[in-house]
Amino acid sequence: MSEQEQSDQSNNALAISEELLEILRCPKAVQSEEYGSDPGRLRLVKNSWLVSDDSGYKYPIRDGIPVMLIEEGEKWKDVPEDELPVPPPAS
Amino acid sequence: MSQADKQRVQQQFGNKAADYAESAVHAQGSSLTRLIELTEPQADWVVLDVATGAGHTAHIFAPRVERVIASDLTPQMLPKARELAQIRGLVNLTVSAADAESLPFVRDTFDLLTCRLGAHHFPDVTAFVHEAARVLKQGGLLAVTDNVAPGSTRSDRKARLLQAAGRYMNAFEKLRDPSHQRFLSVFEWRQQFYSAGFALLHEENTKKAIDFVDYVARSGVVGDDVVRLRAMLVQAPEQVLEFLTPVFRGDRITFYLSEVIFIGRLE
């Protein structure tokens, strides 16, 4: 875990539960066979975003609700992680 | 689901979260109780409720299982589902925005997937049922309830009339609710379950009395479209009348929708 992630996660309670994070996947990457046996795993970034290293898609957590829609993840794909806004703006 | 289809659904439901939370049809339908009786939820189950709306199905399962995830395409519906869960002390319920046709979950995760009165909004029911098969554990249950339309698997004249009646009923519903896609026939539902690898364990049909005025008001229909919908009922073809069995009393119309519960087990 990077220093940034450690810092992000130590500030507050997690934006989503660990149990949910464990089973959530990027809905785009999870359909692919390119990324090994468990595609689409997600990293919690800035305690406000779920990032798939497989697809590059980034999903906002708005008001504690992960918005796991492909078009939403695609919208933020090209935004560098350190420029992702906190809190994520309303859609 | 195309972007336009999704936007229609999100517009239809986005500003109606409170209405659906209080809707008698959605909150108190007998199919809620039957879903519990038929699926016999276990204390160690992880359950996914798809198209949860205000969360009525998720709420009734949560006290009986380890964990419930309530998902909906329309993120604006989910705070209401979460708020109602908090009021009821359901700490094992979490929410996530998700597209039923592209579920954001790892495979082999859930013991039960429920979808009550939501599938007629899905443009691609086949994709949904296959996604259900992907995220369910082997032996897991898929419990779907939805209103159905007339139909037939045959190709004779009577079958063609029934299929036309199904199209008529769906056109009626599309005019009432622009986010409507299709009520499938029971034959189509069976095929959906089989083709995705489910054994159909149970199927039961319940007739629900619908008051025409309440029904159109609930989806915000006004003006000429109310007149058109009324005319569509009054002038419906014989096969539609046999299916909906409308009763006309003065200006008042009561008709009957068929809500079917399907329970399948992933083989």
CSV table of C-alpha atoms in Angstrom, one decimal:
chain,number,residue,atom,x,y,z
A,1,MET,CA,0.0,0.0,0.0
A,2,SER,CA,1.4,3.4,-0.9
A,3,GLU,CA,1.9,6.2,1.6
A,4,GLN,CA,-1.0,8.1,-0.1
A,5,GLU,CA,-3.4,5.2,0.3
A,6,GLN,CA,-2.3,4.7,3.9
A,7,SER,CA,-2.8,8.4,4.6
A,8,ASP,CA,-6.2,8.3,2.8
A,9,GLN,CA,-7.5,5.4,4.8
A,10,SER,CA,-6.2,6.5,8.2
A,11,ASN,CA,-8.1,9.8,8.1
A,12,ASN,CA,-11.6,8.5,8.5
A,13,ALA,CA,-13.7,5.4,8.6
A,14,LEU,CA,-13.7,3.7,5.3
A,15,ALA,CA,-16.2,5.1,2.8
A,16,ILE,CA,-17.5,1.5,2.1
A,17,SER,CA,-17.2,-1.6,4.2
A,18,GLU,CA,-14.3,-4.0,3.6
A,19,GLU,CA,-16.8,-6.8,3.0
A,20,LEU,CA,-18.3,-4.9,0.1
A,21,LEU,CA,-14.9,-3.9,-1.3
A,22,GLU,CA,-13.9,-7.6,-1.3
A,23,ILE,CA,-16.7,-8.6,-3.7
A,24,LEU,CA,-17.1,-5.4,-5.8
A,25,ARG,CA,-15.4,-5.5,-9.2
A,26,CYS,CA,-15.2,-3.1,-12.2
A,27,PRO,CA,-18.2,-4.1,-14.2
A,28,LYS,CA,-16.2,-3.6,-17.4
A,29,ALA,CA,-13.1,-5.5,-16.5
A,30,VAL,CA,-14.9,-8.3,-14.7
A,31,GLN,CA,-16.2,-9.5,-18.1
A,32,SER,CA,-12.7,-9.8,-19.6
A,33,GLU,CA,-10.5,-12.8,-19.8
A,34,GLU,CA,-7.4,-10.6,-20.4
A,35,TYR,CA,-6.7,-9.8,-16.7
A,36,GLY,CA,-6.2,-13.2,-15.1
A,37,SER,CA,-8.4,-15.3,-12.9
A,38,ASP,CA,-9.9,-12.4,-10.8
A,39,PRO,CA,-10.4,-9.5,-13.2
A,40,GLY,CA,-11.6,-6.1,-12.1
A,41,ARG,CA,-10.4,-5.9,-8.5
A,42,LEU,CA,-10.7,-2.4,-7.1
A,43,ARG,CA,-8.5,-0.1,-5.0
A,44,LEU,CA,-10.0,2.5,-2.6
A,45,VAL,CA,-8.4,5.8,-3.5
A,46,LYS,CA,-8.7,9.0,-1.4
A,47,ASN,CA,-11.4,7.1,0.5
A,48,SER,CA,-13.8,8.4,-2.3
A,49,TRP,CA,-13.0,6.4,-5.4
A,50,LEU,CA,-12.8,2.8,-6.5
A,51,VAL,CA,-10.1,2.3,-9.2
A,52,SER,CA,-9.6,-0.7,-11.4
A,53,ASP,CA,-6.0,-1.2,-12.4
A,54,ASP,CA,-7.2,-3.6,-15.1
A,55,SER,CA,-9.5,-1.3,-17.0
A,56,GLY,CA,-8.3,2.1,-15.7
A,57,TYR,CA,-11.9,2.9,-14.9
A,58,LYS,CA,-12.5,5.0,-11.8
A,59,TYR,CA,-15.8,4.8,-9.9
A,60,PRO,CA,-16.9,7.6,-7.5
A,61,ILE,CA,-18.3,6.9,-4.0
A,62,ARG,CA,-21.0,9.5,-3.6
A,63,ASP,CA,-22.4,10.0,-0.1
A,64,GLY,CA,-21.2,6.5,0.8
A,65,ILE,CA,-22.8,4.9,-2.3
A,66,PRO,CA,-20.4,3.4,-4.9
A,67,VAL,CA,-21.6,4.3,-8.4
A,68,MET,CA,-20.6,1.2,-10.3
A,69,LEU,CA,-21.9,2.1,-13.7
A,70,ILE,CA,-19.6,1.5,-16.7
A,71,GLU,CA,-20.2,5.0,-18.2
A,72,GLU,CA,-19.4,6.6,-14.8
A,73,GLY,CA,-16.1,4.7,-14.5
A,74,GLU,CA,-15.2,5.5,-18.1
A,75,LYS,CA,-15.9,9.2,-17.6
A,76,TRP,CA,-13.0,9.4,-15.1
A,77,LYS,CA,-10.6,7.0,-16.8
A,78,ASP,CA,-8.1,9.6,-18.1
A,79,VAL,CA,-8.1,11.7,-14.9
A,80,PRO,CA,-4.9,11.0,-12.9
A,81,GLU,CA,-5.5,9.5,-9.5
A,82,ASP,CA,-4.1,12.5,-7.7
A,83,GLU,CA,-6.4,14.8,-9.6
A,84,LEU,CA,-9.6,13.0,-8.7
A,85,PRO,CA,-11.9,15.4,-6.9
A,86,VAL,CA,-12.8,14.9,-3.2
A,87,PRO,CA,-15.7,14.6,-2.6
A,88,PRO,CA,-16.6,13.3,-6.1
A,89,PRO,CA,-18.9,15.9,-7.8
A,90,ALA,CA,-22.6,15.1,-8.3
A,91,SER,CA,-23.3,13.4,-11.7
B,1,MET,CA,-28.3,-1.2,-21.7
B,2,SER,CA,-28.0,1.8,-24.0
B,3,GLN,CA,-27.4,5.2,-22.6
B,4,ALA,CA,-30.8,6.4,-23.7
B,5,ASP,CA,-32.5,3.5,-22.1
B,6,LYS,CA,-30.7,4.1,-18.9
B,7,GLN,CA,-31.5,7.8,-18.8
B,8,ARG,CA,-35.2,7.0,-19.3
B,9,VAL,CA,-35.1,4.7,-16.3
B,10,GLN,CA,-33.1,7.1,-14.2
B,11,GLN,CA,-35.4,10.0,-15.1
B,12,GLN,CA,-38.5,8.0,-14.4
B,13,PHE,CA,-37.3,6.9,-10.9
B,14,GLY,CA,-34.8,9.6,-10.0
B,15,ASN,CA,-37.3,12.0,-8.5
B,16,LYS,CA,-39.8,9.4,-7.3
B,17,ALA,CA,-37.9,7.7,-4.6
B,18,ALA,CA,-40.3,8.8,-1.9
B,19,ASP,CA,-43.3,7.7,-4.0
B,20,TYR,CA,-41.9,4.2,-4.4
B,21,ALA,CA,-41.1,4.1,-0.7
B,22,GLU,CA,-44.7,4.6,0.0
B,23,SER,CA,-46.2,2.6,-2.9
B,24,ALA,CA,-48.6,0.0,-1.6
B,25,VAL,CA,-48.0,-2.2,-4.6
B,26,HIS,CA,-44.2,-2.2,-4.1
B,27,ALA,CA,-44.2,-2.3,-0.3
B,28,GLN,CA,-46.9,-4.7,0.6
B,29,GLY,CA,-47.3,-7.0,-2.4
B,30,SER,CA,-48.0,-10.5,-1.4
B,31,SER,CA,-45.0,-11.6,-3.5
B,32,LEU,CA,-42.7,-10.2,-0.8
B,33,THR,CA,-44.0,-12.7,1.8
B,34,ARG,CA,-44.0,-15.5,-0.8
B,35,LEU,CA,-40.4,-14.8,-1.7
B,36,ILE,CA,-39.4,-15.5,1.9
B,37,GLU,CA,-41.5,-18.6,2.1
B,38,LEU,CA,-40.3,-20.0,-1.3
B,39,THR,CA,-36.6,-19.3,-0.9
B,40,GLU,CA,-36.2,-20.2,2.8
B,41,PRO,CA,-33.3,-17.8,3.4
B,42,GLN,CA,-30.5,-19.1,5.7
B,43,ALA,CA,-28.6,-17.1,8.3
B,44,ASP,CA,-25.3,-17.4,6.5
B,45,TRP,CA,-26.5,-16.3,3.1
B,46,VAL,CA,-25.2,-13.3,1.1
B,47,VAL,CA,-28.0,-11.8,-1.0
B,48,LEU,CA,-28.1,-9.4,-3.9
B,49,ASP,CA,-31.3,-7.5,-4.6
B,50,VAL,CA,-31.3,-6.0,-8.1
B,51,ALA,CA,-33.4,-3.0,-9.1
B,52,THR,CA,-34.1,-2.6,-5.4
B,53,GLY,CA,-36.0,0.8,-5.8
B,54,ALA,CA,-36.8,1.9,-2.2
B,55,GLY,CA,-35.4,-1.4,-1.0
B,56,HIS,CA,-38.6,-3.3,0.1
B,57,THR,CA,-37.3,-6.7,-1.0
B,58,ALA,CA,-33.8,-6.1,0.5
B,59,HIS,CA,-35.4,-5.0,3.8
B,60,ILE,CA,-37.5,-8.1,4.2
B,61,PHE,CA,-34.5,-10.4,3.6
B,62,ALA,CA,-31.9,-8.5,5.7
B,63,PRO,CA,-33.1,-9.8,9.2
B,64,ARG,CA,-33.0,-13.4,7.9
B,65,VAL,CA,-29.5,-13.5,6.3
B,66,GLU,CA,-25.9,-12.6,6.9
B,67,ARG,CA,-25.8,-9.7,4.5
B,68,VAL,CA,-27.8,-8.0,1.8
B,69,ILE,CA,-26.6,-5.7,-1.0
B,70,ALA,CA,-29.3,-3.5,-2.5
B,71,SER,CA,-28.5,-2.3,-6.0
B,72,ASP,CA,-30.2,-0.1,-8.5
B,73,LEU,CA,-29.4,1.6,-11.8
B,74,THR,CA,-30.7,4.9,-10.4
B,75,PRO,CA,-28.3,6.2,-7.7
B,76,GLN,CA,-30.9,8.7,-6.4
B,77,MET,CA,-33.1,5.8,-5.3
B,78,LEU,CA,-30.5,4.4,-2.9
B,79,PRO,CA,-30.4,7.0,-0.1
B,80,LYS,CA,-34.1,6.2,0.5
B,81,ALA,CA,-33.4,2.5,0.6
B,82,ARG,CA,-30.5,3.1,3.0
B,83,GLU,CA,-32.5,5.5,5.2
B,84,LEU,CA,-35.4,3.0,5.5
B,85,ALA,CA,-32.9,0.2,6.4
B,86,GLN,CA,-31.4,2.4,9.1
B,87,ILE,CA,-34.8,3.2,10.6
B,88,ARG,CA,-35.4,-0.5,10.8
B,89,GLY,CA,-32.0,-1.2,12.3
B,90,LEU,CA,-30.8,-3.3,9.4
B,91,VAL,CA,-27.0,-2.9,9.9
B,92,ASN,CA,-26.2,-5.7,7.5
B,93,LEU,CA,-27.6,-4.0,4.4
B,94,THR,CA,-25.4,-2.0,2.1
B,95,VAL,CA,-26.2,-0.2,-1.2
B,96,SER,CA,-24.5,0.2,-4.6
B,97,ALA,CA,-25.5,1.7,-7.9
B,98,ALA,CA,-25.3,-1.1,-10.5
B,99,ASP,CA,-26.6,-2.0,-14.0
B,100,ALA,CA,-28.4,-5.3,-13.9
B,101,GLU,CA,-26.9,-6.2,-17.2
B,102,SER,CA,-23.3,-5.5,-16.0
B,103,LEU,CA,-23.2,-6.5,-12.4
B,104,PRO,CA,-20.1,-5.1,-10.5
B,105,PHE,CA,-19.4,-8.3,-8.5
B,106,VAL,CA,-16.9,-11.1,-8.5
B,107,ARG,CA,-18.3,-14.4,-9.7
B,108,ASP,CA,-19.6,-17.1,-7.3
B,109,THR,CA,-20.5,-14.7,-4.6
B,110,PHE,CA,-24.2,-14.8,-3.8
B,111,ASP,CA,-26.5,-17.4,-2.4
B,112,LEU,CA,-29.6,-15.7,-3.6
B,113,LEU,CA,-30.3,-13.0,-6.1
B,114,THR,CA,-33.7,-11.3,-6.1
B,115,CYS,CA,-35.3,-9.0,-8.6
B,116,ARG,CA,-38.9,-8.0,-7.9
B,117,LEU,CA,-41.0,-6.0,-10.4
B,118,GLY,CA,-37.9,-4.5,-12.0
B,119,ALA,CA,-37.0,-6.8,-15.0
B,120,HIS,CA,-39.6,-5.1,-17.3
B,121,HIS,CA,-37.3,-2.1,-17.3
B,122,PHE,CA,-34.3,-4.0,-18.6
B,123,PRO,CA,-33.6,-3.8,-22.3
B,124,ASP,CA,-31.7,-7.0,-22.3
B,125,VAL,CA,-33.2,-9.6,-19.9
B,126,THR,CA,-30.9,-12.3,-21.3
B,127,ALA,CA,-27.9,-10.3,-20.2
B,128,PHE,CA,-29.4,-9.9,-16.7
B,129,VAL,CA,-30.1,-13.6,-16.2
B,130,HIS,CA,-26.7,-14.5,-17.4
B,131,GLU,CA,-25.1,-12.0,-15.1
B,132,ALA,CA,-27.2,-13.5,-12.3
B,133,ALA,CA,-25.7,-16.9,-13.1
B,134,ARG,CA,-22.2,-15.5,-13.1
B,135,VAL,CA,-22.4,-13.9,-9.6
B,136,LEU,CA,-24.5,-16.7,-8.0
B,137,LYS,CA,-22.7,-19.6,-6.3
B,138,GLN,CA,-23.5,-23.0,-7.8
B,139,GLY,CA,-26.8,-24.1,-6.3
B,140,GLY,CA,-27.7,-20.5,-5.6
B,141,LEU,CA,-31.2,-19.2,-6.2
B,142,LEU,CA,-32.5,-16.7,-8.6
B,143,ALA,CA,-35.9,-15.3,-7.5
B,144,VAL,CA,-37.6,-13.1,-10.1
B,145,THR,CA,-41.1,-11.6,-9.9
B,146,ASP,CA,-42.6,-9.5,-12.6
B,147,ASN,CA,-45.8,-8.8,-14.4
B,148,VAL,CA,-46.2,-11.0,-17.5
B,149,ALA,CA,-47.8,-10.6,-20.9
B,150,PRO,CA,-49.8,-13.0,-23.0
B,151,GLY,CA,-47.7,-15.2,-25.3
B,152,SER,CA,-47.3,-18.6,-26.8
B,153,THR,CA,-44.5,-20.8,-28.0
B,154,ARG,CA,-46.6,-22.2,-30.9
B,155,SER,CA,-47.0,-20.6,-34.3
B,156,ASP,CA,-50.7,-21.3,-35.2
B,157,ARG,CA,-53.3,-18.5,-35.5
B,158,LYS,CA,-54.3,-18.6,-31.9
B,159,ALA,CA,-50.6,-18.3,-30.8
B,160,ARG,CA,-50.1,-15.3,-33.1
B,161,LEU,CA,-53.1,-13.6,-31.6
B,162,LEU,CA,-51.7,-14.2,-28.1
B,163,GLN,CA,-48.4,-12.8,-29.2
B,164,ALA,CA,-50.1,-9.7,-30.7
B,165,ALA,CA,-52.0,-9.3,-27.4
B,166,GLY,CA,-48.6,-9.3,-25.6
B,167,ARG,CA,-47.3,-6.5,-27.9
B,168,TYR,CA,-50.5,-4.6,-27.3
B,169,MET,CA,-50.1,-4.8,-23.5
B,170,ASN,CA,-46.5,-3.7,-23.8
B,171,ALA,CA,-47.5,-0.8,-25.9
B,172,PHE,CA,-50.0,0.2,-23.3
B,173,GLU,CA,-47.4,0.0,-20.6
B,174,LYS,CA,-44.8,1.9,-22.6
B,175,LEU,CA,-47.3,4.8,-23.1
B,176,ARG,CA,-48.0,4.8,-19.3
B,177,ASP,CA,-44.3,4.5,-18.4
B,178,PRO,CA,-41.6,5.5,-21.0
B,179,SER,CA,-39.0,3.6,-19.1
B,180,HIS,CA,-40.9,0.4,-19.6
B,181,GLN,CA,-39.2,-2.1,-21.9
B,182,ARG,CA,-41.2,-5.4,-21.9
B,183,PHE,CA,-43.3,-7.7,-19.9
B,184,LEU,CA,-42.2,-11.1,-21.0
B,185,SER,CA,-44.6,-14.1,-21.3
B,186,VAL,CA,-44.2,-17.0,-18.9
B,187,PHE,CA,-42.8,-19.0,-21.8
B,188,GLU,CA,-40.1,-16.5,-22.4
B,189,TRP,CA,-39.2,-16.4,-18.7
B,190,ARG,CA,-38.8,-20.1,-18.5
B,191,GLN,CA,-36.5,-20.1,-21.6
B,192,GLN,CA,-34.4,-17.3,-20.0
B,193,PHE,CA,-33.9,-19.4,-16.9
B,194,TYR,CA,-33.1,-22.6,-18.8
B,195,SER,CA,-30.7,-20.9,-21.2
B,196,ALA,CA,-28.6,-19.4,-18.4
B,197,GLY,CA,-28.2,-22.8,-16.6
B,198,PHE,CA,-31.0,-22.6,-14.0
B,199,ALA,CA,-33.4,-25.4,-13.1
B,200,LEU,CA,-36.8,-23.9,-12.5
B,201,LEU,CA,-38.0,-24.9,-9.0
B,202,HIS,CA,-41.1,-22.9,-8.7
B,203,GLU,CA,-43.5,-20.7,-10.7
B,204,GLU,CA,-46.7,-19.2,-9.4
B,205,ASN,CA,-49.1,-16.6,-10.8
B,206,THR,CA,-51.0,-14.0,-8.7
B,207,LYS,CA,-53.6,-11.7,-10.1
B,208,LYS,CA,-53.4,-8.1,-8.8
B,209,ALA,CA,-56.4,-5.8,-9.1
B,210,ILE,CA,-55.4,-2.5,-10.5
B,211,ASP,CA,-57.4,0.7,-10.4
B,212,PHE,CA,-56.8,2.5,-13.7
B,213,VAL,CA,-56.8,6.0,-12.3
B,214,ASP,CA,-54.2,5.1,-9.5
B,215,TYR,CA,-52.1,3.2,-12.0
B,216,VAL,CA,-51.7,6.1,-14.5
B,217,ALA,CA,-51.3,8.7,-11.8
B,218,ARG,CA,-48.4,6.7,-10.2
B,219,SER,CA,-46.3,7.1,-13.3
B,220,GLY,CA,-47.2,10.8,-13.7
B,221,VAL,CA,-49.4,10.4,-16.9
B,222,VAL,CA,-51.5,13.4,-17.6
B,223,GLY,CA,-53.7,14.9,-20.3
B,224,ASP,CA,-54.2,13.2,-23.6
B,225,ASP,CA,-52.2,10.2,-22.7
B,226,VAL,CA,-54.7,9.3,-20.0
B,227,VAL,CA,-57.5,9.4,-22.6
B,228,ARG,CA,-55.4,7.3,-25.0
B,229,LEU,CA,-54.7,4.7,-22.3
B,230,ARG,CA,-58.3,4.5,-21.3
B,231,ALA,CA,-59.2,4.0,-25.0
B,232,MET,CA,-56.6,1.3,-25.3
B,233,LEU,CA,-58.3,-0.6,-22.5
B,234,VAL,CA,-61.9,0.0,-23.7
B,235,GLN,CA,-61.0,-1.0,-27.3
B,236,ALA,CA,-58.5,-3.8,-26.5
B,237,PRO,CA,-58.6,-6.9,-28.6
B,238,GLU,CA,-60.3,-10.0,-27.3
B,239,GLN,CA,-57.1,-11.7,-26.2
B,240,VAL,CA,-56.1,-8.7,-24.2
B,241,LEU,CA,-59.5,-8.5,-22.5
B,242,GLU,CA,-59.3,-12.2,-21.6
B,243,PHE,CA,-55.9,-11.6,-20.0
B,244,LEU,CA,-56.5,-8.3,-18.2
B,245,THR,CA,-60.2,-9.0,-17.4
B,246,PRO,CA,-61.1,-5.4,-17.0
B,247,VAL,CA,-64.3,-4.4,-15.2
B,248,PHE,CA,-66.0,-1.2,-16.3
B,249,ARG,CA,-68.2,0.7,-13.8
B,250,GLY,CA,-69.0,4.1,-15.1
B,251,ASP,CA,-65.8,6.0,-15.5
B,252,ARG,CA,-64.0,3.6,-13.2
B,253,ILE,CA,-61.9,0.7,-14.6
B,254,THR,CA,-60.4,-2.1,-12.6
B,255,PHE,CA,-58.2,-4.6,-14.4
B,256,TYR,CA,-55.9,-7.5,-13.3
B,257,LEU,CA,-52.2,-7.8,-13.9
B,258,SER,CA,-50.5,-11.2,-13.6
B,259,GLU,CA,-47.5,-11.1,-11.4
B,260,VAL,CA,-45.4,-14.3,-11.6
B,261,ILE,CA,-42.8,-15.6,-9.2
B,262,PHE,CA,-40.0,-17.7,-10.7
B,263,ILE,CA,-37.5,-19.4,-8.5
B,264,GLY,CA,-34.5,-21.0,-10.3
B,265,ARG,CA,-31.5,-22.9,-8.9
B,266,LEU,CA,-28.1,-22.6,-10.7
B,267,GLU,CA,-27.1,-26.0,-11.7
